[in-house]
mmCIF file of C-alpha atoms in Angstrom:
data_model
loop_
_atom_site.group_PDB
_atom_site.id
_atom_site.type_symbol
_atom_site.label_atom_id
_atom_site.label_comp_id
_atom_site.label_asym_id
_atom_site.label_seq_id
_atom_site.Cartn_x
_atom_site.Cartn_y
_atom_site.Cartn_z
ATOM 1 C CA UNK A 1 -11.948 -8.845 9.447
ATOM 2 C CA UNK A 2 -14.339 -8.596 6.474
ATOM 3 C CA UNK A 3 -14.087 -4.801 6.701
ATOM 4 C CA UNK A 4 -10.759 -5.130 4.859
ATOM 5 C CA UNK A 5 -12.118 -7.190 1.979
ATOM 6 C CA UNK A 6 -12.397 -4.803 -0.951
ATOM 7 C CA UNK A 7 -11.061 -1.347 -1.634
ATOM 8 C CA UNK A 8 -9.161 0.813 0.786
ATOM 9 C CA UNK A 9 -7.832 4.210 -0.270
ATOM 10 C CA UNK A 10 -4.586 5.710 1.007
ATOM 11 C CA UNK A 11 -5.900 9.254 1.241
ATOM 12 C CA UNK A 12 -3.927 12.312 0.226
ATOM 13 C CA UNK A 13 -3.706 15.221 2.645
ATOM 14 C CA UNK A 14 -5.040 18.324 0.865
ATOM 15 C CA UNK A 15 -3.093 21.568 1.377
ATOM 16 C CA UNK A 16 -3.883 25.195 0.665
ATOM 17 C CA UNK A 17 -1.537 27.046 -1.682
ATOM 18 C CA UNK A 18 0.449 28.263 1.366
ATOM 19 C CA UNK A 19 1.024 24.685 2.506
ATOM 20 C CA UNK A 20 -1.424 24.651 5.404
ATOM 21 C CA UNK A 21 -3.800 21.704 5.720
ATOM 22 C CA UNK A 22 -7.037 22.216 3.800
ATOM 23 C CA UNK A 23 -9.706 20.661 6.018
ATOM 24 C CA UNK A 24 -12.543 21.592 3.652
ATOM 25 C CA UNK A 25 -10.680 19.754 0.911
ATOM 26 C CA UNK A 26 -10.172 16.775 3.216
ATOM 27 C CA UNK A 27 -13.891 16.691 3.981
ATOM 28 C CA UNK A 28 -14.659 16.833 0.245
ATOM 29 C CA UNK A 29 -12.263 13.952 -0.360
ATOM 30 C CA UNK A 30 -13.762 11.784 2.375
ATOM 31 C CA UNK A 31 -17.282 12.304 1.029
ATOM 32 C CA UNK A 32 -16.068 11.628 -2.528
ATOM 33 C CA UNK A 33 -14.560 8.307 -1.431
ATOM 34 C CA UNK A 34 -17.521 7.170 0.629
ATOM 35 C CA UNK A 35 -19.891 8.116 -2.207
ATOM 36 C CA UNK A 36 -17.586 6.141 -4.511
ATOM 37 C CA UNK A 37 -18.305 2.953 -2.600
ATOM 38 C CA UNK A 38 -14.943 2.123 -1.032
ATOM 39 C CA UNK A 39 -14.851 -0.185 1.981
ATOM 40 C CA UNK A 40 -12.289 1.680 4.073
ATOM 41 C CA UNK A 41 -9.941 4.657 4.216
ATOM 42 C CA UNK A 42 -6.311 5.001 5.319
ATOM 43 C CA UNK A 43 -5.414 8.283 7.000
ATOM 44 C CA UNK A 44 -1.795 9.456 6.825
ATOM 45 C CA UNK A 45 -0.126 6.620 5.053
ATOM 46 C CA UNK A 46 2.759 7.487 2.748
ATOM 47 C CA UNK A 47 0.325 8.974 0.220
ATOM 48 C CA UNK A 48 -0.867 11.383 2.918
ATOM 49 C CA UNK A 49 2.615 12.974 3.030
ATOM 50 C CA UNK A 50 2.825 12.032 6.697
ATOM 51 C CA UNK A 51 6.601 12.504 6.642
ATOM 52 C CA UNK A 52 6.140 16.267 6.232
ATOM 53 C CA UNK A 53 3.387 16.717 8.852
ATOM 54 C CA UNK A 54 4.179 17.686 12.415
ATOM 55 C CA UNK A 55 2.976 15.554 15.322
ATOM 56 C CA UNK A 56 0.251 18.103 16.121
ATOM 57 C CA UNK A 57 -0.885 18.156 12.478
ATOM 58 C CA UNK A 58 -1.082 14.370 12.372
ATOM 59 C CA UNK A 59 -3.223 14.274 15.501
ATOM 60 C CA UNK A 60 -5.530 16.949 14.098
ATOM 61 C CA UNK A 61 -5.917 15.140 10.767
ATOM 62 C CA UNK A 62 -6.651 11.821 12.491
ATOM 63 C CA UNK A 63 -9.261 13.388 14.778
ATOM 64 C CA UNK A 64 -10.917 15.352 11.966
ATOM 65 C CA UNK A 65 -11.005 12.304 9.702
ATOM 66 C CA UNK A 66 -12.598 10.101 12.360
ATOM 67 C CA UNK A 67 -15.225 12.764 13.046
ATOM 68 C CA UNK A 68 -16.163 13.174 9.383
ATOM 69 C CA UNK A 69 -16.130 9.451 8.592
ATOM 70 C CA UNK A 70 -18.274 8.778 11.682
ATOM 71 C CA UNK A 71 -17.956 4.985 11.282
ATOM 72 C CA UNK A 72 -19.650 4.986 7.864
ATOM 73 C CA UNK A 73 -16.714 2.995 6.450
ATOM 74 C CA UNK A 74 -13.662 1.358 7.959
ATOM 75 C CA UNK A 75 -10.791 3.601 9.012
ATOM 76 C CA UNK A 76 -7.077 2.861 9.333
ATOM 77 C CA UNK A 77 -4.308 5.094 10.692
ATOM 78 C CA UNK A 78 -0.823 5.028 9.188
ATOM 79 C CA UNK A 79 1.740 4.989 12.000
ATOM 80 C CA UNK A 80 5.299 3.956 11.258
ATOM 81 C CA UNK A 81 8.896 5.051 11.268
ATOM 82 C CA UNK A 82 12.495 3.947 11.675
ATOM 83 C CA UNK A 83 12.761 4.570 15.437
ATOM 84 C CA UNK A 84 10.986 1.614 17.021
ATOM 85 C CA UNK A 85 10.713 3.220 20.463
ATOM 86 C CA UNK A 86 9.157 6.356 18.996
ATOM 87 C CA UNK A 87 6.684 4.350 16.873
ATOM 88 C CA UNK A 88 5.628 2.325 19.908
ATOM 89 C CA UNK A 89 5.075 5.508 21.942
ATOM 90 C CA UNK A 90 2.975 6.998 19.122
ATOM 91 C CA UNK A 91 0.867 3.859 18.951
ATOM 92 C CA UNK A 92 0.410 3.733 22.731
ATOM 93 C CA UNK A 93 -0.773 7.357 22.818
ATOM 94 C CA UNK A 94 -2.917 7.159 19.656
ATOM 95 C CA UNK A 95 -6.601 7.996 20.136
ATOM 96 C CA UNK A 96 -8.251 4.897 18.692
ATOM 97 C CA UNK A 97 -11.761 6.385 18.689
ATOM 98 C CA UNK A 98 -13.259 5.754 15.244
ATOM 99 C CA UNK A 99 -10.355 3.651 13.983
ATOM 100 C CA UNK A 100 -10.297 -0.043 13.123
ATOM 101 C CA UNK A 101 -6.608 -0.814 12.529
ATOM 102 C CA UNK A 102 -3.094 0.598 12.190
ATOM 103 C CA UNK A 103 -1.056 0.353 8.991
ATOM 104 C CA UNK A 104 2.657 0.369 9.750
ATOM 105 C CA UNK A 105 5.396 0.410 7.124
ATOM 106 C CA UNK A 106 8.612 -1.440 7.837
ATOM 107 C CA UNK A 107 11.453 0.822 9.020
ATOM 108 C CA UNK A 108 13.026 2.998 6.343
ATOM 109 C CA UNK A 109 16.656 4.050 5.891
ATOM 110 C CA UNK A 110 18.177 1.912 8.682
ATOM 111 C CA UNK A 111 18.062 -1.233 6.465
ATOM 112 C CA UNK A 112 17.489 -3.674 9.339
ATOM 113 C CA UNK A 113 18.004 -7.421 9.052
ATOM 114 C CA UNK A 114 14.971 -9.706 8.980
ATOM 115 C CA UNK A 115 15.427 -10.258 12.717
ATOM 116 C CA UNK A 116 15.420 -6.501 13.229
ATOM 117 C CA UNK A 117 12.201 -6.160 11.211
ATOM 118 C CA UNK A 118 10.654 -8.988 13.237
ATOM 119 C CA UNK A 119 11.621 -7.363 16.545
ATOM 120 C CA UNK A 120 10.308 -3.981 15.358
ATOM 121 C CA UNK A 121 6.881 -5.409 14.571
ATOM 122 C CA UNK A 122 6.902 -7.557 17.721
ATOM 123 C CA UNK A 123 7.281 -4.385 19.807
ATOM 124 C CA UNK A 124 4.409 -2.774 17.915
ATOM 125 C CA UNK A 125 2.146 -5.822 18.258
ATOM 126 C CA UNK A 126 2.782 -6.054 22.001
ATOM 127 C CA UNK A 127 1.735 -2.436 22.551
ATOM 128 C CA UNK A 128 -1.040 -1.832 20.007
ATOM 129 C CA UNK A 129 -4.691 -1.493 21.023
ATOM 130 C CA UNK A 130 -5.837 -2.050 17.429
ATOM 131 C CA UNK A 131 -5.103 -4.737 14.828
ATOM 132 C CA UNK A 132 -1.936 -4.205 12.804
ATOM 133 C CA UNK A 133 -1.536 -4.346 9.020
ATOM 134 C CA UNK A 134 2.101 -4.707 7.964
ATOM 135 C CA UNK A 135 3.338 -2.690 4.994
ATOM 136 C CA UNK A 136 6.146 -3.913 2.749
ATOM 137 C CA UNK A 137 7.305 -1.201 0.327
ATOM 138 C CA UNK A 138 11.023 -1.682 -0.456
ATOM 139 C CA UNK A 139 11.087 1.144 -3.025
ATOM 140 C CA UNK A 140 10.555 3.577 -0.153
ATOM 141 C CA UNK A 141 12.142 1.812 2.812
ATOM 142 C CA UNK A 142 15.298 0.352 1.289
ATOM 143 C CA UNK A 143 14.653 -3.122 2.716
ATOM 144 C CA UNK A 144 12.232 -5.983 2.116
ATOM 145 C CA UNK A 145 10.042 -7.816 4.606
ATOM 146 C CA UNK A 146 10.613 -11.397 3.501
ATOM 147 C CA UNK A 147 7.821 -13.929 3.159
ATOM 148 C CA UNK A 148 9.389 -15.893 6.024
ATOM 149 C CA UNK A 149 9.318 -12.873 8.337
ATOM 150 C CA UNK A 150 5.745 -12.008 7.407
ATOM 151 C CA UNK A 151 4.583 -15.582 8.030
ATOM 152 C CA UNK A 152 6.485 -15.697 11.337
ATOM 153 C CA UNK A 153 4.758 -12.522 12.510
ATOM 154 C CA UNK A 154 1.362 -13.679 11.264
ATOM 155 C CA UNK A 155 1.624 -16.963 13.164
ATOM 156 C CA UNK A 156 2.986 -15.511 16.408
ATOM 157 C CA UNK A 157 0.786 -12.416 16.811
ATOM 158 C CA UNK A 158 -2.957 -12.721 16.309
ATOM 159 C CA UNK A 159 -3.334 -8.927 16.224
ATOM 160 C CA UNK A 160 -1.142 -8.782 13.097
ATOM 161 C CA UNK A 161 -3.969 -9.417 10.665
ATOM 162 C CA UNK A 162 -2.552 -8.756 7.207
ATOM 163 C CA UNK A 163 -0.001 -7.105 4.973
ATOM 164 C CA UNK A 164 -0.154 -4.364 2.392
ATOM 165 C CA UNK A 165 2.298 -5.700 -0.188
ATOM 166 C CA UNK A 166 3.998 -3.259 -2.550
ATOM 167 C CA UNK A 167 7.233 -5.090 -3.282
ATOM 168 C CA UNK A 168 6.195 -6.213 -6.764
ATOM 169 C CA UNK A 169 7.989 -9.492 -6.043
ATOM 170 C CA UNK A 170 5.814 -12.366 -7.236
ATOM 171 C CA UNK A 171 8.254 -14.987 -5.950
ATOM 172 C CA UNK A 172 7.674 -13.490 -2.493
ATOM 173 C CA UNK A 173 3.906 -13.385 -3.094
ATOM 174 C CA UNK A 174 3.821 -17.055 -4.096
ATOM 175 C CA UNK A 175 5.691 -18.138 -0.987
ATOM 176 C CA UNK A 176 3.620 -15.898 1.281
ATOM 177 C CA UNK A 177 0.296 -17.124 -0.086
ATOM 178 C CA UNK A 178 1.435 -20.751 0.240
ATOM 179 C CA UNK A 179 2.630 -20.465 3.852
ATOM 180 C CA UNK A 180 0.517 -17.799 5.576
ATOM 181 C CA UNK A 181 -2.330 -18.570 8.012
ATOM 182 C CA UNK A 182 -5.632 -18.907 6.173
ATOM 183 C CA UNK A 183 -7.179 -15.797 7.738
ATOM 184 C CA UNK A 184 -4.128 -13.551 7.214
ATOM 185 C CA UNK A 185 -5.013 -10.814 4.722
ATOM 186 C CA UNK A 186 -2.953 -10.311 1.558
ATOM 187 C CA UNK A 187 -3.669 -6.767 0.305
ATOM 188 C CA UNK A 188 -2.341 -5.132 -2.838
ATOM 189 C CA UNK A 189 -0.443 -1.929 -2.205
ATOM 190 C CA UNK A 190 0.548 -1.454 -5.837
ATOM 191 C CA UNK A 191 -2.185 -0.246 -8.205
ATOM 192 C CA UNK A 192 -0.693 -1.545 -11.482
ATOM 193 C CA UNK A 193 -0.652 -5.170 -10.258
ATOM 194 C CA UNK A 194 -3.763 -5.351 -8.085
ATOM 195 C CA UNK A 195 -5.426 -7.704 -10.572
ATOM 196 C CA UNK A 196 -2.710 -10.407 -10.617
ATOM 197 C CA UNK A 197 -2.192 -10.067 -6.859
ATOM 198 C CA UNK A 198 -5.883 -10.703 -6.256
ATOM 199 C CA UNK A 199 -5.756 -13.612 -8.686
ATOM 200 C CA UNK A 200 -3.239 -15.173 -6.267
ATOM 201 C CA UNK A 201 -5.744 -14.792 -3.434
ATOM 202 C CA UNK A 202 -5.507 -11.164 -2.387
ATOM 203 C CA UNK A 203 -8.559 -9.728 -0.614
ATOM 204 C CA UNK A 204 -8.389 -6.253 -2.133
ATOM 205 C CA UNK A 205 -6.231 -3.161 -2.394
ATOM 206 C CA UNK A 206 -5.064 -0.106 -0.535
ATOM 207 C CA UNK A 207 -4.983 2.205 -3.516
ATOM 208 C CA UNK A 208 -3.579 5.561 -4.610
ATOM 209 C CA UNK A 209 -5.624 5.935 -7.804
ATOM 210 C CA UNK A 210 -8.768 5.276 -5.769
ATOM 211 C CA UNK A 211 -8.478 8.841 -4.434
ATOM 212 C CA UNK A 212 -9.562 10.106 -7.837
ATOM 213 C CA UNK A 213 -11.584 7.175 -9.189
ATOM 214 C CA UNK A 214 -13.059 5.307 -6.212
ATOM 215 C CA UNK A 215 -16.070 3.978 -8.096
ATOM 216 C CA UNK A 216 -14.097 2.584 -11.019
ATOM 217 C CA UNK A 217 -11.446 1.026 -8.799
ATOM 218 C CA UNK A 218 -13.830 -0.462 -6.228
ATOM 219 C CA UNK A 219 -16.026 -1.887 -8.995
ATOM 220 C CA UNK A 220 -12.974 -3.681 -10.430
ATOM 221 C CA UNK A 221 -11.998 -5.056 -7.031
ATOM 222 C CA UNK A 222 -15.522 -6.372 -6.449
ATOM 223 C CA UNK A 223 -15.443 -8.125 -9.816
ATOM 224 C CA UNK A 224 -12.232 -9.830 -8.748
ATOM 225 C CA UNK A 225 -13.686 -10.838 -5.379
ATOM 226 C CA UNK A 226 -16.584 -12.374 -7.298
ATOM 227 C CA UNK A 227 -14.167 -14.219 -9.647
ATOM 228 C CA UNK A 228 -15.412 -12.275 -12.670
ATOM 229 C CA UNK A 229 -12.041 -12.004 -14.349
ATOM 230 C CA UNK A 230 -13.403 -11.117 -17.762
ATOM 231 C CA UNK A 231 -15.149 -8.042 -16.366
ATOM 232 C CA UNK A 232 -12.179 -7.193 -14.177
ATOM 233 C CA UNK A 233 -9.781 -7.419 -17.136
ATOM 234 C CA UNK A 234 -11.789 -4.809 -19.019
ATOM 235 C CA UNK A 235 -11.817 -2.460 -16.002
ATOM 236 C CA UNK A 236 -8.092 -3.022 -15.428
ATOM 237 C CA UNK A 237 -7.190 -2.226 -19.025
ATOM 238 C CA UNK A 238 -9.331 0.938 -18.924
ATOM 239 C CA UNK A 239 -7.312 2.157 -15.925
ATOM 240 C CA UNK A 240 -3.804 1.277 -17.140
ATOM 241 C CA UNK A 241 -2.866 4.639 -18.659
ATOM 242 C CA UNK A 242 -4.413 6.667 -15.847
ATOM 243 C CA UNK A 243 -2.552 4.533 -13.303
ATOM 244 C CA UNK A 244 0.737 5.022 -15.142
ATOM 245 C CA UNK A 245 0.245 8.779 -15.141
ATOM 246 C CA UNK A 246 -0.402 8.839 -11.403
ATOM 247 C CA UNK A 247 3.187 7.753 -10.792
ATOM 248 C CA UNK A 248 5.011 9.316 -13.764
ATOM 249 C CA UNK A 249 6.227 12.283 -11.694
ATOM 250 C CA UNK A 250 5.784 10.804 -8.249
ATOM 251 C CA UNK A 251 2.998 10.137 -5.794
ATOM 252 C CA UNK A 252 0.860 11.825 -4.563
ATOM 253 C CA UNK A 253 1.578 14.708 -6.967
ATOM 254 C CA UNK A 254 -0.129 12.867 -9.827
ATOM 255 C CA UNK A 255 -3.315 11.967 -7.996
ATOM 256 C CA UNK A 256 -3.534 15.436 -6.423
ATOM 257 C CA UNK A 257 -3.512 16.842 -9.962
ATOM 258 C CA UNK A 258 -6.445 14.577 -10.814
ATOM 259 C CA UNK A 259 -8.287 15.623 -7.648
ATOM 260 C CA UNK A 260 -7.862 19.291 -8.572
ATOM 261 C CA UNK A 261 -9.249 18.605 -12.032
ATOM 262 C CA UNK A 262 -12.217 16.864 -10.403
ATOM 263 C CA UNK A 263 -12.838 19.907 -8.197
ATOM 264 C CA UNK A 264 -12.301 18.025 -4.932
ATOM 265 C CA UNK A 265 -9.173 19.712 -3.546
ATOM 266 C CA UNK A 266 -6.046 21.516 -4.667
ATOM 267 C CA UNK A 267 -2.846 19.994 -6.025
ATOM 268 C CA UNK A 268 -0.374 21.527 -3.567
ATOM 269 C CA UNK A 269 2.281 19.177 -2.179
ATOM 270 C CA UNK A 270 4.900 19.912 0.457
ATOM 271 C CA UNK A 271 8.591 20.023 -0.374
ATOM 272 C CA UNK A 272 10.608 18.049 -1.230
ATOM 273 C CA UNK A 273 7.705 16.962 -3.463
ATOM 274 C CA UNK A 274 6.649 19.268 -6.295
ATOM 275 C CA UNK A 275 3.631 19.474 -8.572
ATOM 276 C CA UNK A 276 3.623 17.636 -11.884
ATOM 277 C CA UNK A 277 4.576 19.322 -15.147
ATOM 278 C CA UNK A 278 1.967 20.820 -17.480
ATOM 279 C CA UNK A 279 2.581 17.990 -19.937
ATOM 280 C CA UNK A 280 1.671 15.370 -17.352
ATOM 281 C CA UNK A 281 -1.247 17.430 -16.013
ATOM 282 C CA UNK A 282 -2.674 17.701 -19.530
ATOM 283 C CA UNK A 283 -2.299 13.950 -20.047
ATOM 284 C CA UNK A 284 -4.077 13.283 -16.752
ATOM 285 C CA UNK A 285 -6.908 15.606 -17.776
ATOM 286 C CA UNK A 286 -7.311 13.756 -21.078
ATOM 287 C CA UNK A 287 -7.565 10.383 -19.313
ATOM 288 C CA UNK A 288 -10.009 11.725 -16.741
ATOM 289 C CA UNK A 289 -12.276 12.951 -19.517
ATOM 290 C CA UNK A 290 -12.429 9.371 -20.787
ATOM 291 C CA UNK A 291 -12.934 7.756 -17.384
ATOM 292 C CA UNK A 292 -15.090 10.313 -15.542
ATOM 293 C CA UNK A 293 -16.262 12.851 -18.161
ATOM 294 C CA UNK A 294 -19.139 14.244 -16.127
ATOM 295 C CA UNK A 295 -17.024 14.789 -13.037
ATOM 296 C CA UNK A 296 -14.126 16.752 -14.547
ATOM 297 C CA UNK A 297 -14.201 20.420 -13.519
ATOM 298 C CA UNK A 298 -11.100 21.741 -15.207
#
């Protein structure tokens, strides 16, 4: 699965000012990311505001994205939820044309036990026509996929190929990296700690900040894959303030602000999310002028 070594980007979903999906903006974003040298894209993960898209909208975005990407880079679909039966039905009916894997977050809100999380992913693995990447993000789901559960799934289901880890729990990371199968992919899902996660043996990142700065982020990840930690440290430190600003008033509002300033798409988000304050927008603009001065449009 070398396609998932390197930088993946959890793409935003651009909207017009009236809240409708902006397909021209989405095309611009896809071209921006491919030109920026990323290895793969994730369509309708959490960053894509999938929770506020209807089923028809999700299908349209997936189809449009696959058509525009046209197999030039890897492509992953985000399909998850807290109703296992419904998730399985979505996965069974998903049009896999153009896609390489499914990213599926652990169930939110219900707060299942580890056995419940295992059974949820078992049902997905038994019905999926594409490889599965687990997604552990306790800050959003309210529960943690333990290292033991991840390793159990990795050993029992060959089509569960990796995990996007965004727990920030290095005790969990240590145990997971010690016990996982050798070919199971450990992927950073948390931009601020991609560098130390890759130092533990991670194969790359599924990034939010990569929407705005794909070249800078993918260059850093390649340095890490090549064990050039001195070069990677410099790139990491350059991105620290920009990364902080991306999450100061929530994601993806921060990165959509950056994308508007880069002239790629608008900054509209759907409620209950709101756009960032002028103070934060101005701070983002100042950082962008340092990191991508030629690209900034506004």
